[in-house]
């Protein structure tokens, strides 16, 4: 093997793998008020009123909506916090996570 080929291969192997990203998914339900969903999206996911409203309406119409993608720990923490915010008010609001392909 030539020097050039060796060097090139070494460089490729040293590249760190990117951490797999995880989606946070908002699930629709029949009870949580729309405005409350928007408030949680704004507070936990730093969305504008307009972005939060669109995401909420997509979940409302289609059943689910991908909110954002993060590393696994951040995605799980945000999903838990969003779900807890609903539970504190007695709403069945739910966020889940799923690894990206
Ligand atoms: N479907 C709810 C209602 O009509 C509103 C809602 C939207 C709830 C999105 C959850 O993820 C959700 N009050």
Tab-separated table of C-alpha atoms and ligand atoms in Angstrom:
chain	number	residue	atom	x	y	z
A	1	UNK	CA	0.000	0.000	0.000
A	2	UNK	CA	1.373	3.457	-0.836
A	3	UNK	CA	1.913	6.184	1.790
A	4	UNK	CA	-0.888	8.210	0.297
A	5	UNK	CA	-3.376	5.376	0.625
A	6	UNK	CA	-2.342	4.671	4.245
A	7	UNK	CA	-2.616	8.298	5.249
A	8	UNK	CA	-5.999	8.660	3.651
A	9	UNK	CA	-7.388	5.581	5.389
A	10	UNK	CA	-6.056	6.699	8.778
A	11	UNK	CA	-7.747	10.053	8.403
A	12	UNK	CA	-11.113	8.485	7.568
A	13	UNK	CA	-10.957	6.165	10.607
A	14	UNK	CA	-10.174	9.008	12.995
A	15	UNK	CA	-13.344	10.825	12.064
A	16	UNK	CA	-15.693	10.611	15.063
A	17	UNK	CA	-19.124	9.142	14.367
A	18	UNK	CA	-21.951	11.649	14.524
A	19	UNK	CA	-24.344	10.844	17.380
A	20	UNK	CA	-27.628	9.463	16.108
A	21	UNK	CA	-30.405	12.029	16.387
A	22	UNK	CA	-33.792	11.337	17.935
A	23	UNK	CA	-37.121	12.847	16.959
A	24	UNK	CA	-39.499	14.309	19.532
A	25	UNK	CA	-43.041	13.492	18.404
A	26	UNK	CA	-46.226	15.194	19.578
A	27	UNK	CA	-49.309	12.968	19.793
A	28	UNK	CA	-52.857	14.249	19.402
A	29	UNK	CA	-55.555	13.605	21.993
A	30	UNK	CA	-59.168	14.740	22.388
A	31	UNK	CA	-58.829	16.613	25.683
A	32	UNK	CA	-55.783	18.879	25.882
A	33	UNK	CA	-56.763	22.449	24.906
A	34	UNK	CA	-55.076	23.718	21.737
A	35	UNK	CA	-53.793	26.828	23.454
A	36	UNK	CA	-52.124	24.752	26.165
A	37	UNK	CA	-50.306	22.630	23.544
A	38	UNK	CA	-49.060	25.848	21.925
A	39	UNK	CA	-47.854	27.153	25.312
A	40	UNK	CA	-45.885	23.941	26.007
A	41	UNK	CA	-44.323	23.954	22.531
A	42	UNK	CA	-43.231	27.568	22.964
A	43	UNK	CA	-41.830	27.012	26.443
A	44	UNK	CA	-40.097	23.681	26.011
A	45	UNK	CA	-39.060	23.819	22.360
A	46	UNK	CA	-38.393	27.542	21.979
A	47	UNK	CA	-40.871	27.946	19.140
A	48	UNK	CA	-42.576	31.134	18.037
A	49	UNK	CA	-46.361	31.374	18.407
A	50	UNK	CA	-46.704	30.741	14.678
A	51	UNK	CA	-44.423	27.675	14.591
A	52	UNK	CA	-46.059	26.224	17.708
A	53	UNK	CA	-49.542	26.735	16.271
A	54	UNK	CA	-48.604	24.974	13.022
A	55	UNK	CA	-47.071	22.001	14.831
A	56	UNK	CA	-50.088	21.722	17.152
A	57	UNK	CA	-52.513	21.843	14.200
A	58	UNK	CA	-50.527	19.221	12.283
A	59	UNK	CA	-50.744	16.846	15.276
A	60	UNK	CA	-54.438	17.739	15.691
A	61	UNK	CA	-55.237	16.940	12.038
A	62	UNK	CA	-52.879	14.022	11.351
A	63	UNK	CA	-52.521	12.434	14.791
A	64	UNK	CA	-48.790	13.073	15.184
A	65	UNK	CA	-46.208	15.714	14.338
A	66	UNK	CA	-42.410	15.713	14.579
A	67	UNK	CA	-41.520	18.648	16.799
A	68	UNK	CA	-37.704	18.660	16.536
A	69	UNK	CA	-34.609	16.425	16.507
A	70	UNK	CA	-31.911	16.306	19.198
A	71	UNK	CA	-29.334	13.934	20.625
A	72	UNK	CA	-31.039	11.134	22.551
A	73	UNK	CA	-30.681	12.585	26.058
A	74	UNK	CA	-31.994	16.012	25.087
A	75	UNK	CA	-34.904	14.507	23.101
A	76	UNK	CA	-35.937	12.270	26.018
A	77	UNK	CA	-35.667	15.083	28.568
A	78	UNK	CA	-37.756	17.466	26.482
A	79	UNK	CA	-40.384	14.813	25.717
A	80	UNK	CA	-40.674	13.966	29.427
A	81	UNK	CA	-40.906	17.623	30.439
A	82	UNK	CA	-43.614	18.293	27.830
A	83	UNK	CA	-45.638	15.271	28.932
A	84	UNK	CA	-45.215	16.249	32.622
A	85	UNK	CA	-46.428	19.792	31.921
A	86	UNK	CA	-49.700	18.304	30.638
A	87	UNK	CA	-50.011	15.848	33.503
A	88	UNK	CA	-49.625	18.639	36.067
A	89	UNK	CA	-52.771	20.221	34.604
A	90	UNK	CA	-54.580	16.888	34.354
A	91	UNK	CA	-54.252	16.636	30.548
A	92	UNK	CA	-53.259	13.476	28.649
A	93	UNK	CA	-50.813	15.391	26.409
A	94	UNK	CA	-48.023	13.095	25.242
A	95	UNK	CA	-44.624	13.472	23.620
A	96	UNK	CA	-42.587	10.442	22.536
A	97	UNK	CA	-39.141	9.965	20.989
A	98	UNK	CA	-37.877	7.820	18.140
A	99	UNK	CA	-34.394	7.430	16.617
A	100	UNK	CA	-33.912	8.899	13.144
A	101	UNK	CA	-33.146	6.384	10.411
B	1	LIG	N1	-57.082	17.739	19.720
B	1	LIG	C1	-57.030	18.691	20.793
B	1	LIG	C2	-58.366	19.452	20.876
B	1	LIG	O1	-59.130	19.431	19.950
B	1	LIG	C3	-55.886	19.687	20.615
B	1	LIG	C4	-54.561	19.006	20.549
B	1	LIG	C5	-53.712	19.226	19.459
B	1	LIG	C6	-54.169	18.121	21.542
B	1	LIG	C7	-52.486	18.581	19.348
B	1	LIG	C8	-52.917	17.477	21.463
B	1	LIG	O2	-50.900	17.115	20.279
B	1	LIG	C9	-52.090	17.717	20.367
B	1	LIG	N2	-58.588	20.136	21.985
